């Protein structure tokens, strides 16, 4: 124990000495940090769309243009509180994740002299997650009927697979035929949101949909030809025709996960299909539909056959 403490103290002393001997670069403001982050770090990420749009706006904020030696946590708190009047806490949390990561990278990897602690101290209270939106069979059928009128013939297949495979929109649109094994009844996802590959067993209906898509693929490498924006716009039109207000494409995945739980799949089994890494996040979908619970409870007694 003494040796460990001694080693830690020596290591800390050496770090302080190195910092004293090495004059760190101090950027003129945090906008300079964000500019370098956008140029050097963002391109290394799989999906850069969000940061490409958000970081330039952050660079224009008053606090980001404040000289680094005058920047205070109070300015960040004022900015946070002002933004919370206009955007959801979850949206602002994503922006502050970029800010905090940029600050850490600047200190840990670039050896820049910035007050990292004032960024890390900022807290954003998250709102409790909304209840999972459930889609009953009537809503799903309405969406499928409306999709048949859509000029984009792939939309009906995307809606079915959204429920049957629990895949995200981006996962389906990036899917290539080399990842689909209809003999084994499996789809292997290589590019996922959390960076981990996963194998998805196909239901009989999902397999039939893929067979139909393959027949009409004309030798194309990708399973789908639509872009994310085309899917978004098409689904908006389908939703209007189906009179399914409030339903978004991602709810198809939610419904698929919820139905797996209702079918008796265990949490690890559901996670292997959906790709959730957080059990707390996954268990949001474990609540069965109230009407099914009521039907079960109405025909049983937890104590036994006694007179009330």
XYZ file of C-alpha atoms in Angstrom:
308
model
C 0.000 0.000 0.000
C 2.824 2.426 0.919
C 4.647 1.593 -2.310
C 1.485 2.231 -4.327
C 0.925 5.616 -2.645
C 4.566 6.530 -3.173
C 4.363 5.580 -6.843
C 1.191 7.658 -7.300
C 2.759 10.705 -5.633
C 5.885 10.399 -7.775
C 3.818 10.048 -10.941
C 1.791 13.128 -10.021
C 4.945 15.100 -9.261
C 6.455 14.104 -12.598
C 3.293 15.186 -14.420
C 3.351 18.571 -12.684
C 7.031 18.972 -13.527
C 6.448 18.144 -17.183
C 3.639 20.675 -17.334
C 5.841 23.334 -15.733
C 8.657 22.697 -18.213
C 6.350 22.504 -21.213
C 4.472 25.702 -21.947
C 0.994 24.709 -23.056
C -0.766 26.410 -25.925
C -3.744 28.487 -24.841
C -6.353 29.030 -27.578
C -7.850 32.483 -27.821
C -11.359 31.134 -27.134
C -13.372 27.916 -27.115
C -14.513 28.506 -30.684
C -10.929 27.711 -31.674
C -11.185 24.408 -29.789
C -14.431 23.553 -31.550
C -12.974 24.495 -34.926
C -10.059 22.079 -34.498
C -12.388 19.391 -33.114
C -14.662 19.709 -36.156
C -11.669 19.507 -38.474
C -9.686 16.703 -36.802
C -12.039 14.622 -34.633
C -15.496 14.725 -36.188
C -14.405 13.179 -39.540
C -13.200 10.080 -37.662
C -16.741 9.296 -36.513
C -19.089 7.004 -38.436
C -21.894 9.561 -38.630
C -20.876 13.219 -38.768
C -24.202 14.813 -39.746
C -25.161 16.037 -36.273
C -21.767 17.534 -35.397
C -21.369 19.077 -38.858
C -24.601 20.982 -38.241
C -24.256 21.787 -34.529
C -20.599 22.732 -34.023
C -20.588 25.762 -36.387
C -23.604 27.111 -34.468
C -21.856 26.555 -31.133
C -18.838 28.461 -32.431
C -21.045 31.520 -32.969
C -22.261 31.613 -29.346
C -21.114 34.553 -27.202
C -19.541 32.287 -24.571
C -17.529 30.462 -27.264
C -16.100 33.784 -28.493
C -15.177 34.958 -24.988
C -11.383 35.078 -24.403
C -10.344 31.843 -22.737
C -8.891 33.563 -19.669
C -12.236 35.311 -19.050
C -14.559 32.366 -19.663
C -16.471 31.299 -16.555
C -18.855 28.537 -15.580
C -21.486 31.233 -14.979
C -21.516 32.064 -18.692
C -22.082 28.409 -19.522
C -24.886 28.163 -16.964
C -26.594 31.233 -18.457
C -26.289 29.701 -21.935
C -27.665 26.377 -20.670
C -30.681 27.980 -18.995
C -31.470 30.141 -22.025
C -31.328 27.145 -24.370
C -33.532 25.041 -22.105
C -36.325 27.548 -22.703
C -36.171 26.748 -26.424
C -35.057 23.119 -26.771
C -35.574 19.842 -24.958
C -33.115 18.820 -22.262
C -32.188 15.744 -24.311
C -31.241 17.922 -27.304
C -29.113 20.257 -25.187
C -27.492 17.275 -23.482
C -26.257 16.032 -26.878
C -24.739 19.449 -27.585
C -22.986 19.605 -24.229
C -21.594 16.111 -24.819
C -19.773 17.569 -27.823
C -18.550 20.555 -25.792
C -17.279 18.394 -22.920
C -15.618 15.884 -25.234
C -13.891 18.664 -27.161
C -12.599 20.114 -23.880
C -11.259 16.728 -22.739
C -9.583 16.058 -26.083
C -7.980 19.507 -26.035
C -6.441 18.851 -22.611
C -5.621 15.141 -22.867
C -4.472 14.853 -26.484
C -3.572 18.310 -27.749
C -1.904 19.618 -24.571
C -3.937 22.796 -24.773
C -4.305 25.041 -21.759
C -8.035 25.391 -21.178
C -10.161 25.347 -17.989
C -11.582 21.874 -18.622
C -13.204 21.685 -15.176
C -15.724 24.470 -15.870
C -17.145 22.463 -18.766
C -17.294 19.143 -16.939
C -19.148 20.710 -13.986
C -22.151 21.770 -16.074
C -25.112 19.483 -15.401
C -28.277 19.131 -17.439
C -31.157 17.438 -15.711
C -32.653 14.952 -18.117
C -36.384 14.668 -18.422
C -37.756 11.212 -17.620
C -38.139 9.147 -20.796
C -41.544 9.221 -22.417
C -43.630 6.047 -22.246
C -42.923 3.728 -25.158
C -45.427 4.359 -27.945
C -47.270 1.148 -28.796
C -48.684 0.392 -32.235
C -51.589 -2.028 -32.273
C -52.341 -4.290 -35.239
C -54.882 -1.811 -36.603
C -52.308 0.999 -36.775
C -49.690 -1.245 -38.386
C -52.243 -2.453 -40.962
C -53.236 1.146 -41.740
C -49.598 2.073 -42.328
C -49.089 -0.916 -44.637
C -52.226 -0.112 -46.651
C -51.121 3.515 -46.999
C -47.640 2.349 -48.036
C -49.124 0.442 -50.988
C -50.163 3.798 -52.473
C -46.646 5.187 -52.062
C -44.539 5.712 -55.174
C -41.578 4.328 -53.262
C -42.247 0.601 -53.467
C -39.701 -0.192 -50.755
C -41.622 1.579 -47.989
C -43.976 -1.334 -47.301
C -40.992 -3.666 -46.881
C -39.243 -1.176 -44.600
C -42.302 -0.892 -42.357
C -42.656 -4.671 -42.063
C -38.953 -5.196 -41.371
C -38.920 -2.332 -38.875
C -41.224 -4.386 -36.654
C -40.131 -7.914 -37.595
C -36.367 -7.351 -37.185
C -36.251 -4.394 -34.719
C -33.628 -2.784 -36.942
C -33.071 0.961 -37.009
C -33.773 2.889 -40.184
C -30.084 3.545 -40.823
C -29.206 -0.114 -40.253
C -31.728 -1.235 -42.861
C -30.729 1.375 -45.427
C -27.020 0.499 -45.156
C -27.712 -3.235 -45.458
C -26.018 -5.098 -48.316
C -27.027 -8.439 -49.771
C -23.730 -9.941 -48.616
C -25.037 -9.507 -45.054
C -28.300 -11.377 -45.703
C -28.164 -15.178 -45.424
C -31.609 -16.506 -46.307
C -30.481 -20.141 -46.034
C -29.559 -19.659 -42.373
C -32.328 -17.113 -41.837
C -29.907 -14.481 -40.507
C -28.943 -10.882 -41.142
C -25.537 -9.694 -39.919
C -25.316 -6.000 -39.083
C -21.786 -4.613 -39.295
C -22.466 -0.875 -38.930
C -24.643 -0.256 -35.893
C -25.317 2.747 -33.674
C -23.179 1.426 -30.813
C -20.418 0.088 -33.064
C -20.954 -3.617 -32.294
C -21.986 -6.114 -34.953
C -24.965 -8.357 -34.306
C -26.781 -11.232 -35.972
C -30.558 -10.987 -36.302
C -32.579 -14.194 -36.775
C -35.343 -13.699 -39.325
C -39.000 -14.466 -38.754
C -40.742 -16.305 -41.626
C -42.417 -13.037 -42.676
C -39.110 -11.140 -42.644
C -37.503 -13.873 -44.767
C -40.334 -13.622 -47.322
C -39.880 -9.846 -47.501
C -36.144 -10.223 -48.148
C -36.820 -12.836 -50.829
C -39.145 -10.399 -52.602
C -36.612 -7.589 -52.323
C -33.871 -9.782 -53.769
C -35.983 -10.674 -56.807
C -36.470 -6.981 -57.566
C -32.940 -5.819 -56.705
C -31.610 -5.939 -60.315
C -28.179 -7.022 -59.092
C -27.824 -4.047 -56.739
C -25.382 -4.574 -53.822
C -27.547 -2.739 -51.310
C -30.878 -4.166 -50.193
C -32.611 -0.774 -50.362
C -32.111 2.074 -52.822
C -33.821 4.820 -50.784
C -31.975 7.557 -48.886
C -32.754 8.400 -45.237
C -34.389 11.664 -46.293
C -36.552 9.905 -48.891
C -37.736 7.450 -46.224
C -38.495 10.304 -43.830
C -40.594 12.208 -46.372
C -42.363 9.076 -47.609
C -43.247 7.991 -44.084
C -44.720 11.423 -43.355
C -47.074 10.998 -46.324
C -47.925 7.428 -45.295
C -48.667 8.566 -41.755
C -51.067 11.243 -43.013
C -52.920 8.762 -45.237
C -53.123 6.254 -42.384
C -54.310 8.967 -39.958
C -51.589 7.778 -37.574
C -50.710 11.132 -36.009
C -47.714 11.092 -33.688
C -46.260 7.878 -35.090
C -42.665 8.093 -36.288
C -40.608 5.492 -38.134
C -38.576 4.622 -35.039
C -41.772 3.511 -33.272
C -41.738 0.441 -35.536
C -38.554 -0.723 -33.837
C -40.048 0.088 -30.423
C -43.074 -2.040 -31.231
C -40.949 -4.944 -32.412
C -38.932 -4.950 -29.181
C -42.090 -4.732 -27.063
C -43.660 -7.655 -28.917
C -40.571 -9.796 -28.351
C -41.013 -9.319 -24.605
C -44.705 -10.145 -24.881
C -43.807 -13.308 -26.795
C -41.768 -14.474 -23.797
C -38.221 -13.664 -24.953
C -35.757 -13.054 -22.125
C -33.966 -9.668 -21.812
C -30.625 -11.104 -23.080
C -32.422 -12.659 -26.063
C -34.164 -9.372 -26.884
C -30.892 -7.449 -26.501
C -29.136 -9.808 -28.922
C -31.748 -8.886 -31.547
C -32.256 -5.185 -30.797
C -28.624 -4.357 -30.017
C -29.370 -2.523 -26.752
C -26.324 -2.459 -24.470
C -28.015 -0.800 -21.496
C -30.386 -3.087 -19.621
C -32.193 -0.112 -18.059
C -32.898 1.275 -21.528
C -34.045 -2.104 -22.792
C -36.407 -2.685 -19.883
C -38.468 0.347 -20.950
C -39.978 -2.018 -23.506
C -40.642 -4.868 -21.083
C -44.001 -3.513 -19.917
C -46.724 -5.561 -21.545
C -49.820 -3.908 -22.971
C -52.304 -3.090 -20.224
C -55.223 -4.823 -21.947
C -53.309 -8.108 -22.049
C -52.333 -7.820 -18.397
C -55.953 -7.083 -17.430
C -57.179 -10.102 -19.391
C -54.735 -12.388 -17.578
C -55.484 -10.956 -14.140
C -59.243 -11.275 -14.625
C -58.989 -15.054 -14.890
C -56.718 -15.829 -11.937
C -56.244 -15.447 -8.181
C -52.838 -14.892 -6.631
C -53.920 -16.188 -3.202
C -56.100 -19.103 -4.189
C -59.707 -20.137 -3.829
C -60.928 -18.263 -0.749
C -64.045 -16.272 -0.040
C -63.585 -12.477 0.195
